[in-house]
Amino acid sequence: MRAKTLPLLTGLVLLTACSGGGETPPSPAAAPTSAPQATPASPASPAPSPSSSSPAPPSSSSNPPSTSAAPPVGSGKVVVLDPGHNGGNASHPAEINRKVPAGRGQTKPCNTTGTSTNAGYPEHAFTFAVAREVGNALAAKGIKVVYTRQNDSGVGPCVDERAQLGNDANADAVVSIHADGSTSPTAHGFHVAYSAPPLNAAQGEPSLKLARTLRDGIRDDGFATSTYIGSAGLSPRNDLAGLNLSTRPAVLVECGNMRNADEASQMSSAAGRAHYAQAIAKAIEAYLAGS
């Protein structure tokens, strides 16, 4: 996977570089309706005279409930989505190869081109399509979505700029979406990367909780965890700029290996991309509900 630069739309996204090539990473409410009024029953005996001191029977109905709608599930929450790479990166090598800060005293290329399936379906197109579907699902729940890039034809943004977008948005969660390109014949499955050791409080328990929640949600939706990177679907990393530079809870999801025939088939189909998006969106919602 590789990064790209591009104007922002209505949402953000966090970026991280894929581990393409299979290299092993370093360790380190609908408003309630009013209750119907009960019709008083006819008395069995004559009504008391006006002079009677008997108290009036209590009303058979209470005040109707408020009809104001409850706030949306994600009211006030902000999620930055970072579709890895960009469609114009390959035609602008000088721009994407220039070095930018990557955290921990490192520098890295501004962005990369990303990988592709053996049939040529590019990672940047996959990540952009999935991020949009995830964003639409979250927005429908009242969650504000910010994207790090607004189309799939631009260049960048650089990895440090993508991280800054999440920081500036004060995001409750930053999720970078990628796919891997390992040529190992047995490499398949997804994994979720997070910054380790943490450089700030947000990179500690909040990011680890986000990573575990994404891992659990994607796995429970039927996707296998990685056979070649990390452990049980989690991968601590100290070399990913988007994670190192984040001051918000942030993770990078490698959805699978684009060089694996089965996963390439899923990623290349609209139905497969919708399945990935559904799993990721549900997991983000679960994290926000518990944060």
Tab-separated table of C-alpha atoms in Angstrom:
chain	number	residue	atom	x	y	z
A	1	MET	CA	0.000	0.000	0.000
A	2	ARG	CA	1.209	3.518	-0.532
A	3	ALA	CA	0.136	7.023	0.386
A	4	LYS	CA	-1.143	9.955	-1.669
A	5	THR	CA	-2.037	13.641	-1.414
A	6	LEU	CA	-5.375	15.072	-2.300
A	7	PRO	CA	-7.934	17.726	-1.250
A	8	LEU	CA	-10.273	16.932	1.583
A	9	LEU	CA	-14.017	16.380	1.284
A	10	THR	CA	-16.377	15.863	4.138
A	11	GLY	CA	-14.267	13.416	5.961
A	12	LEU	CA	-10.753	12.349	6.962
A	13	VAL	CA	-8.722	9.230	6.967
A	14	LEU	CA	-5.428	8.105	8.529
A	15	LEU	CA	-2.677	6.796	6.375
A	16	THR	CA	-0.028	4.221	6.803
A	17	ALA	CA	2.231	2.418	4.461
A	18	CYS	CA	1.424	-1.136	3.498
A	19	SER	CA	3.998	-3.749	4.116
A	20	GLY	CA	3.846	-4.602	0.425
A	21	GLY	CA	6.289	-7.193	-0.726
A	22	GLY	CA	5.633	-9.274	2.358
A	23	GLU	CA	8.425	-7.871	4.509
A	24	THR	CA	8.028	-8.617	8.179
A	25	PRO	CA	7.450	-5.420	10.179
A	26	PRO	CA	9.836	-4.578	13.012
A	27	SER	CA	8.591	-5.588	16.423
A	28	PRO	CA	8.686	-3.040	19.055
A	29	ALA	CA	-34.792	6.784	17.795
A	30	ALA	CA	-37.819	7.222	16.424
A	31	ALA	CA	-39.868	9.537	18.662
A	32	PRO	CA	-42.125	7.636	21.081
A	33	THR	CA	-45.807	7.816	20.253
A	34	SER	CA	-48.274	9.159	22.795
A	35	ALA	CA	-50.126	6.553	24.828
A	36	PRO	CA	-53.802	6.297	23.841
A	37	GLN	CA	-56.279	7.881	26.246
A	38	ALA	CA	-58.316	5.290	28.097
A	39	THR	CA	-62.109	5.660	27.867
A	40	PRO	CA	-63.648	5.781	31.381
A	41	ALA	CA	-65.972	2.868	32.058
A	42	SER	CA	-69.631	3.466	32.889
A	43	PRO	CA	-70.197	3.353	36.660
A	44	ALA	CA	-72.002	0.320	38.011
A	45	SER	CA	-73.853	2.417	40.597
A	46	PRO	CA	-75.323	5.930	40.506
A	47	ALA	CA	-72.785	8.704	40.428
A	48	PRO	CA	-72.285	10.525	43.732
A	49	SER	CA	-74.191	13.727	44.278
A	50	PRO	CA	-72.455	17.021	43.695
A	51	SER	CA	-72.216	17.512	47.458
A	52	SER	CA	-70.287	14.286	47.871
A	53	SER	CA	-66.819	14.720	49.296
A	54	SER	CA	-65.503	11.602	47.569
A	55	PRO	CA	-62.293	12.378	45.687
A	56	ALA	CA	-62.381	12.327	41.924
A	57	PRO	CA	-61.014	9.133	40.399
A	58	PRO	CA	-57.462	9.443	39.156
A	59	SER	CA	-56.998	10.135	35.494
A	60	SER	CA	-56.610	6.965	33.487
A	61	SER	CA	-53.706	8.406	31.467
A	62	SER	CA	-50.506	10.209	32.388
A	63	ASN	CA	-48.970	13.115	30.544
A	64	PRO	CA	-47.997	12.016	27.021
A	65	PRO	CA	-44.273	11.291	26.518
A	66	SER	CA	-42.109	13.800	24.762
A	67	THR	CA	-42.118	13.425	21.018
A	68	SER	CA	-38.664	14.955	20.480
A	69	ALA	CA	-36.341	12.549	18.654
A	70	ALA	CA	-33.327	11.138	20.469
A	71	PRO	CA	-29.929	12.248	19.153
A	72	PRO	CA	-28.324	9.983	16.546
A	73	VAL	CA	-26.208	7.110	17.823
A	74	GLY	CA	-22.956	8.797	16.820
A	75	SER	CA	-23.898	12.349	17.691
A	76	GLY	CA	-20.747	14.355	18.396
A	77	LYS	CA	-18.338	11.607	17.292
A	78	VAL	CA	-15.702	12.211	14.611
A	79	VAL	CA	-13.997	9.514	12.556
A	80	VAL	CA	-11.166	10.157	10.124
A	81	LEU	CA	-10.902	7.625	7.315
A	82	ASP	CA	-7.648	7.365	5.400
A	83	PRO	CA	-7.807	5.434	2.115
A	84	GLY	CA	-4.216	4.401	1.437
A	85	HIS	CA	-2.258	5.824	-1.521
A	86	ASN	CA	-3.862	7.691	-4.450
A	87	GLY	CA	-4.479	7.177	-8.150
A	88	GLY	CA	-2.084	9.873	-9.345
A	89	ASN	CA	0.917	8.858	-7.246
A	90	ALA	CA	2.579	6.707	-9.888
A	91	SER	CA	2.766	9.573	-12.389
A	92	HIS	CA	4.376	11.957	-9.883
A	93	PRO	CA	7.483	10.124	-8.604
A	94	ALA	CA	9.406	13.237	-7.575
A	95	GLU	CA	6.544	14.461	-5.427
A	96	ILE	CA	5.789	11.200	-3.665
A	97	ASN	CA	9.431	10.238	-3.167
A	98	ARG	CA	10.450	13.388	-1.306
A	99	LYS	CA	11.226	12.681	2.349
A	100	VAL	CA	8.883	13.810	5.126
A	101	PRO	CA	8.875	13.307	8.915
A	102	ALA	CA	7.738	9.835	9.962
A	103	GLY	CA	8.067	10.035	13.750
A	104	ARG	CA	10.640	8.506	16.096
A	105	GLY	CA	13.346	10.552	14.369
A	106	GLN	CA	12.696	8.852	11.017
A	107	THR	CA	11.848	10.182	7.571
A	108	LYS	CA	9.967	8.390	4.821
A	109	PRO	CA	8.829	9.031	1.261
A	110	CYS	CA	5.828	11.332	1.116
A	111	ASN	CA	3.703	8.468	-0.189
A	112	THR	CA	3.824	5.336	-2.334
A	113	THR	CA	1.898	3.847	-5.225
A	114	GLY	CA	0.520	0.863	-3.312
A	115	THR	CA	0.210	-2.673	-4.584
A	116	SER	CA	-2.305	-4.441	-6.846
A	117	THR	CA	-3.783	-7.814	-7.604
A	118	ASN	CA	-2.006	-9.991	-10.152
A	119	ALA	CA	-4.737	-8.976	-12.596
A	120	GLY	CA	-3.944	-5.293	-12.079
A	121	TYR	CA	-6.694	-4.076	-9.747
A	122	PRO	CA	-4.913	-1.362	-7.710
A	123	GLU	CA	-4.831	-0.995	-3.977
A	124	HIS	CA	-5.581	2.732	-4.185
A	125	ALA	CA	-8.903	2.022	-5.945
A	126	PHE	CA	-9.820	-0.669	-3.419
A	127	THR	CA	-9.052	1.483	-0.390
A	128	PHE	CA	-10.931	4.487	-1.758
A	129	ALA	CA	-14.041	2.438	-2.553
A	130	VAL	CA	-14.076	0.714	0.841
A	131	ALA	CA	-13.441	3.954	2.756
A	132	ARG	CA	-16.390	5.628	1.025
A	133	GLU	CA	-18.708	2.770	1.908
A	134	VAL	CA	-17.504	2.787	5.498
A	135	GLY	CA	-18.007	6.548	5.659
A	136	ASN	CA	-21.530	6.359	4.279
A	137	ALA	CA	-22.479	3.749	6.863
A	138	LEU	CA	-21.046	5.811	9.721
A	139	ALA	CA	-22.626	9.060	8.523
A	140	ALA	CA	-26.010	7.330	8.503
A	141	LYS	CA	-25.540	6.815	12.264
A	142	GLY	CA	-24.887	10.499	12.891
A	143	ILE	CA	-21.081	10.205	12.963
A	144	LYS	CA	-19.050	12.983	11.373
A	145	VAL	CA	-16.679	11.498	8.803
A	146	VAL	CA	-13.531	13.176	7.492
A	147	TYR	CA	-11.505	11.726	4.609
A	148	THR	CA	-7.824	12.290	3.986
A	149	ARG	CA	-8.470	12.377	0.252
A	150	GLN	CA	-11.583	13.215	-1.735
A	151	ASN	CA	-10.995	11.308	-4.969
A	152	ASP	CA	-8.836	8.580	-6.487
A	153	SER	CA	-7.070	10.623	-9.144
A	154	GLY	CA	-4.874	12.940	-7.089
A	155	VAL	CA	-1.423	12.807	-5.538
A	156	GLY	CA	-0.802	12.169	-1.841
A	157	PRO	CA	-1.410	13.638	0.663
A	158	CYS	CA	1.913	12.855	2.282
A	159	VAL	CA	1.868	10.529	5.260
A	160	ASP	CA	2.614	13.302	7.744
A	161	GLU	CA	-0.202	15.431	6.334
A	162	ARG	CA	-2.650	12.556	6.675
A	163	ALA	CA	-1.751	12.136	10.324
A	164	GLN	CA	-2.171	15.872	10.895
A	165	LEU	CA	-5.668	15.758	9.407
A	166	GLY	CA	-6.726	13.311	12.099
A	167	ASN	CA	-5.107	15.405	14.810
A	168	ASP	CA	-6.708	18.631	13.597
A	169	ALA	CA	-10.141	16.995	13.443
A	170	ASN	CA	-9.791	15.908	17.086
A	171	ALA	CA	-10.926	12.516	15.828
A	172	ASP	CA	-12.390	9.947	18.181
A	173	ALA	CA	-10.881	7.313	15.877
A	174	VAL	CA	-8.560	7.385	12.873
A	175	VAL	CA	-8.667	4.336	10.627
A	176	SER	CA	-6.304	3.921	7.700
A	177	ILE	CA	-7.463	1.373	5.123
A	178	HIS	CA	-4.937	-0.613	3.085
A	179	ALA	CA	-4.264	-3.971	1.434
A	180	ASP	CA	-1.001	-5.883	1.312
A	181	GLY	CA	1.025	-7.308	-1.568
A	182	SER	CA	3.025	-10.226	-0.216
A	183	THR	CA	4.261	-12.675	-2.840
A	184	SER	CA	4.583	-15.503	-0.338
A	185	PRO	CA	2.356	-18.321	-1.664
A	186	THR	CA	0.717	-18.966	1.712
A	187	ALA	CA	0.279	-15.332	2.801
A	188	HIS	CA	-3.320	-14.340	3.374
A	189	GLY	CA	-5.587	-12.753	5.960
A	190	PHE	CA	-6.055	-9.300	7.492
A	191	HIS	CA	-4.241	-7.607	10.339
A	192	VAL	CA	-4.579	-4.371	12.293
A	193	ALA	CA	-1.447	-2.320	13.015
A	194	TYR	CA	-1.031	0.113	15.902
A	195	SER	CA	1.842	2.247	17.168
A	196	ALA	CA	4.132	0.484	19.634
A	197	PRO	CA	5.731	1.417	21.860
A	198	PRO	CA	3.298	4.323	22.259
A	199	LEU	CA	4.602	7.872	21.940
A	200	ASN	CA	1.665	9.542	23.696
A	201	ALA	CA	-1.428	8.656	25.714
A	202	ALA	CA	-3.680	8.225	22.668
A	203	GLN	CA	-1.282	5.675	21.195
A	204	GLY	CA	-1.537	3.633	24.382
A	205	GLU	CA	-4.734	2.001	25.608
A	206	PRO	CA	-7.121	3.954	23.293
A	207	SER	CA	-5.312	2.834	20.138
A	208	LEU	CA	-4.851	-0.703	21.421
A	209	LYS	CA	-8.563	-0.884	22.241
A	210	LEU	CA	-9.395	0.414	18.755
A	211	ALA	CA	-7.079	-2.188	17.199
A	212	ARG	CA	-8.596	-5.033	19.192
A	213	THR	CA	-12.149	-3.912	18.445
A	214	LEU	CA	-11.406	-3.694	14.706
A	215	ARG	CA	-9.699	-7.077	14.797
A	216	ASP	CA	-12.589	-8.703	16.654
A	217	GLY	CA	-15.238	-7.152	14.414
A	218	ILE	CA	-13.573	-8.021	11.118
A	219	ARG	CA	-12.774	-11.551	12.265
A	220	ASP	CA	-16.301	-12.096	13.563
A	221	ASP	CA	-17.662	-10.989	10.189
A	222	GLY	CA	-15.939	-13.964	8.559
A	223	PHE	CA	-12.464	-12.726	7.593
A	224	ALA	CA	-9.387	-14.765	8.495
A	225	THR	CA	-6.560	-13.155	10.464
A	226	SER	CA	-3.126	-12.906	8.883
A	227	THR	CA	-0.956	-15.998	8.538
A	228	TYR	CA	2.244	-14.015	7.962
A	229	ILE	CA	2.264	-10.680	9.828
A	230	GLY	CA	1.619	-9.994	13.485
A	231	SER	CA	-0.141	-12.357	15.869
A	232	ALA	CA	-3.847	-13.172	15.996
A	233	GLY	CA	-4.631	-10.294	13.652
A	234	LEU	CA	-2.715	-7.602	15.594
A	235	SER	CA	0.594	-6.054	14.531
A	236	PRO	CA	2.499	-3.584	16.752
A	237	ARG	CA	4.564	-1.237	14.551
A	238	ASN	CA	7.101	1.528	15.170
A	239	ASP	CA	7.751	2.435	11.520
A	240	LEU	CA	4.414	3.717	10.206
A	241	ALA	CA	4.296	7.506	9.980
A	242	GLY	CA	0.531	7.840	10.139
A	243	LEU	CA	0.513	5.993	13.461
A	244	ASN	CA	3.708	7.492	14.904
A	245	LEU	CA	2.558	11.065	14.274
A	246	SER	CA	-1.007	10.644	15.510
A	247	THR	CA	-2.203	12.216	18.749
A	248	ARG	CA	-5.583	10.513	18.386
A	249	PRO	CA	-6.538	6.805	18.678
A	250	ALA	CA	-5.310	5.456	15.340
A	251	VAL	CA	-4.878	2.140	13.555
A	252	LEU	CA	-4.109	0.834	10.103
A	253	VAL	CA	-6.140	-2.061	8.700
A	254	GLU	CA	-4.477	-4.278	6.089
A	255	CYS	CA	-7.633	-5.891	4.729
A	256	GLY	CA	-5.832	-8.841	3.189
A	257	ASN	CA	-3.236	-9.858	0.619
A	258	MET	CA	-4.014	-8.701	-2.918
A	259	ARG	CA	-1.644	-11.359	-4.307
A	260	ASN	CA	-3.690	-14.159	-2.781
A	261	ALA	CA	-6.171	-15.396	-5.386
A	262	ASP	CA	-9.144	-15.734	-3.041
A	263	GLU	CA	-8.651	-12.373	-1.353
A	264	ALA	CA	-7.921	-10.676	-4.679
A	265	SER	CA	-11.250	-11.980	-5.969
A	266	GLN	CA	-13.073	-10.508	-2.974
A	267	MET	CA	-11.330	-7.156	-3.182
A	268	SER	CA	-11.987	-6.880	-6.907
A	269	SER	CA	-15.748	-7.378	-6.593
A	270	ALA	CA	-18.351	-4.869	-5.435
A	271	ALA	CA	-19.881	-7.472	-3.137
A	272	GLY	CA	-16.515	-8.249	-1.574
A	273	ARG	CA	-15.721	-4.587	-0.979
A	274	ALA	CA	-19.155	-4.091	0.576
A	275	HIS	CA	-18.420	-6.989	2.942
A	276	TYR	CA	-15.125	-5.434	4.041
A	277	ALA	CA	-16.807	-2.045	4.507
A	278	GLN	CA	-19.651	-3.520	6.540
A	279	ALA	CA	-17.250	-5.277	8.899
A	280	ILE	CA	-15.055	-2.211	9.378
A	281	ALA	CA	-17.972	0.174	9.910
A	282	LYS	CA	-19.615	-2.082	12.486
A	283	ALA	CA	-16.338	-2.427	14.368
A	284	ILE	CA	-15.794	1.346	14.423
A	285	GLU	CA	-19.327	1.825	15.757
A	286	ALA	CA	-18.635	-0.734	18.479
A	287	TYR	CA	-15.470	1.120	19.486
A	288	LEU	CA	-17.244	4.498	19.607
A	289	ALA	CA	-20.073	3.040	21.685
A	290	GLY	CA	-17.590	1.929	24.318
A	291	SER	CA	-15.289	4.951	24.295
